[in-house]
Amino acid sequence: MISIVLDVVGGLLLVLGLGLMTIALVGVLRMPGTYSKLHAQSLATGPGVACVLASSVATESAATISYAAVGIVFTVLTAPVASHAIARAARRRGAPAEPR
């Protein structure tokens, strides 16, 4: 019984994560400026990656789940730093806040 519940939860988390990352991809492709693209990417990709990694709970393997937890922590710690570095580089490069 618990295996079925874990499979359903894992599947839902996987679909949710892939949906969020698809939304981020569409935002990156459709937004006009560097900062708008960065905003779309940073808002949806972090939770999307976390959901995909959290879907590993369906494997019921302690090693896989612990690797996924380390990956989630790594993503939570590094995604804001990477976004800040990209925004800072764009600002130094002289990217306009609003594209023409």
mmCIF file of C-alpha atoms in Angstrom:
data_model
loop_
_atom_site.group_PDB
_atom_site.id
_atom_site.type_symbol
_atom_site.label_atom_id
_atom_site.label_comp_id
_atom_site.label_asym_id
_atom_site.label_seq_id
_atom_site.Cartn_x
_atom_site.Cartn_y
_atom_site.Cartn_z
ATOM 1 C CA MET A 1 0.000 0.000 0.000
ATOM 2 C CA ILE A 2 2.713 2.482 0.938
ATOM 3 C CA SER A 3 4.573 1.642 -2.264
ATOM 4 C CA ILE A 4 1.588 2.721 -4.344
ATOM 5 C CA VAL A 5 1.303 5.993 -2.431
ATOM 6 C CA LEU A 6 5.017 6.685 -2.905
ATOM 7 C CA ASP A 7 4.717 5.955 -6.630
ATOM 8 C CA VAL A 8 1.811 8.386 -6.971
ATOM 9 C CA VAL A 9 3.574 11.097 -4.960
ATOM 10 C CA GLY A 10 6.780 10.574 -6.941
ATOM 11 C CA GLY A 11 4.910 10.789 -10.225
ATOM 12 C CA LEU A 12 3.060 13.945 -9.192
ATOM 13 C CA LEU A 13 6.278 15.611 -8.067
ATOM 14 C CA LEU A 14 7.953 14.664 -11.329
ATOM 15 C CA VAL A 15 5.114 16.085 -13.435
ATOM 16 C CA LEU A 16 5.023 19.253 -11.330
ATOM 17 C CA GLY A 17 8.779 19.754 -11.611
ATOM 18 C CA LEU A 18 8.826 19.175 -15.353
ATOM 19 C CA GLY A 19 5.894 21.575 -15.739
ATOM 20 C CA LEU A 20 7.709 24.283 -13.802
ATOM 21 C CA MET A 21 10.878 23.830 -15.829
ATOM 22 C CA THR A 22 8.857 23.966 -19.064
ATOM 23 C CA ILE A 23 7.326 27.259 -17.938
ATOM 24 C CA ALA A 24 10.833 28.550 -17.207
ATOM 25 C CA LEU A 25 11.998 27.504 -20.664
ATOM 26 C CA VAL A 26 9.092 29.273 -22.343
ATOM 27 C CA GLY A 27 9.819 32.375 -20.253
ATOM 28 C CA VAL A 28 13.480 32.363 -21.243
ATOM 29 C CA LEU A 29 12.589 32.002 -24.908
ATOM 30 C CA ARG A 30 9.796 34.593 -24.933
ATOM 31 C CA MET A 31 10.989 37.366 -22.629
ATOM 32 C CA PRO A 32 12.677 40.313 -24.329
ATOM 33 C CA GLY A 33 15.534 41.351 -22.029
ATOM 34 C CA THR A 34 18.321 39.800 -20.014
ATOM 35 C CA TYR A 35 16.775 40.655 -16.664
ATOM 36 C CA SER A 36 13.320 39.417 -17.675
ATOM 37 C CA LYS A 37 14.799 36.127 -18.864
ATOM 38 C CA LEU A 38 16.765 35.802 -15.655
ATOM 39 C CA HIS A 39 13.639 36.453 -13.612
ATOM 40 C CA ALA A 40 11.657 33.780 -15.466
ATOM 41 C CA GLN A 41 14.487 31.297 -15.118
ATOM 42 C CA SER A 42 15.162 31.866 -11.449
ATOM 43 C CA LEU A 43 11.540 31.737 -10.298
ATOM 44 C CA ALA A 44 10.598 28.445 -11.897
ATOM 45 C CA THR A 45 13.799 26.468 -12.233
ATOM 46 C CA GLY A 46 14.730 26.192 -8.530
ATOM 47 C CA PRO A 47 11.419 24.709 -7.415
ATOM 48 C CA GLY A 48 11.281 22.630 -10.611
ATOM 49 C CA VAL A 49 14.631 20.991 -9.938
ATOM 50 C CA ALA A 50 13.684 20.474 -6.298
ATOM 51 C CA CYS A 51 10.439 18.721 -7.300
ATOM 52 C CA VAL A 52 12.191 16.482 -9.829
ATOM 53 C CA LEU A 53 14.809 15.502 -7.270
ATOM 54 C CA ALA A 54 12.176 15.033 -4.567
ATOM 55 C CA SER A 55 10.352 12.600 -6.850
ATOM 56 C CA SER A 56 13.137 10.130 -6.105
ATOM 57 C CA VAL A 57 11.199 9.233 -2.961
ATOM 58 C CA ALA A 58 9.359 6.720 -5.157
ATOM 59 C CA THR A 59 12.533 4.644 -5.500
ATOM 60 C CA GLU A 60 12.431 3.762 -1.778
ATOM 61 C CA SER A 61 16.234 3.641 -1.853
ATOM 62 C CA ALA A 62 17.926 5.449 1.012
ATOM 63 C CA ALA A 63 21.035 6.192 -1.067
ATOM 64 C CA THR A 64 19.058 7.712 -3.932
ATOM 65 C CA ILE A 65 16.905 9.792 -1.611
ATOM 66 C CA SER A 66 19.945 11.082 0.285
ATOM 67 C CA TYR A 67 21.702 12.038 -2.984
ATOM 68 C CA ALA A 68 18.549 13.852 -4.071
ATOM 69 C CA ALA A 69 18.400 15.694 -0.731
ATOM 70 C CA VAL A 70 22.012 16.803 -1.179
ATOM 71 C CA GLY A 71 21.156 17.943 -4.707
ATOM 72 C CA ILE A 72 18.181 19.958 -3.449
ATOM 73 C CA VAL A 73 20.314 21.650 -0.783
ATOM 74 C CA PHE A 74 23.008 22.387 -3.372
ATOM 75 C CA THR A 75 20.424 23.891 -5.753
ATOM 76 C CA VAL A 76 18.844 26.002 -3.016
ATOM 77 C CA LEU A 77 22.254 27.367 -2.020
ATOM 78 C CA THR A 78 23.749 27.962 -5.462
ATOM 79 C CA ALA A 79 20.810 29.094 -7.653
ATOM 80 C CA PRO A 80 20.488 32.558 -6.062
ATOM 81 C CA VAL A 81 24.252 33.069 -6.212
ATOM 82 C CA ALA A 82 24.326 32.133 -9.901
ATOM 83 C CA SER A 83 21.394 34.430 -10.693
ATOM 84 C CA HIS A 84 23.082 37.285 -8.873
ATOM 85 C CA ALA A 85 26.338 36.700 -10.741
ATOM 86 C CA ILE A 86 24.553 36.705 -14.101
ATOM 87 C CA ALA A 87 22.637 39.885 -13.254
ATOM 88 C CA ARG A 88 25.793 41.588 -12.053
ATOM 89 C CA ALA A 89 27.665 40.639 -15.225
ATOM 90 C CA ALA A 90 24.778 41.928 -17.354
ATOM 91 C CA ARG A 91 24.765 45.201 -15.445
ATOM 92 C CA ARG A 92 28.514 45.625 -15.852
ATOM 93 C CA ARG A 93 28.183 44.825 -19.535
ATOM 94 C CA GLY A 94 25.634 47.611 -19.835
ATOM 95 C CA ALA A 95 22.515 45.584 -20.609
ATOM 96 C CA PRO A 96 19.487 47.884 -20.605
ATOM 97 C CA ALA A 97 16.824 47.308 -17.972
ATOM 98 C CA GLU A 98 14.143 47.525 -20.639
ATOM 99 C CA PRO A 99 15.010 46.336 -24.132
ATOM 100 C CA ARG A 100 14.115 48.591 -27.030
#
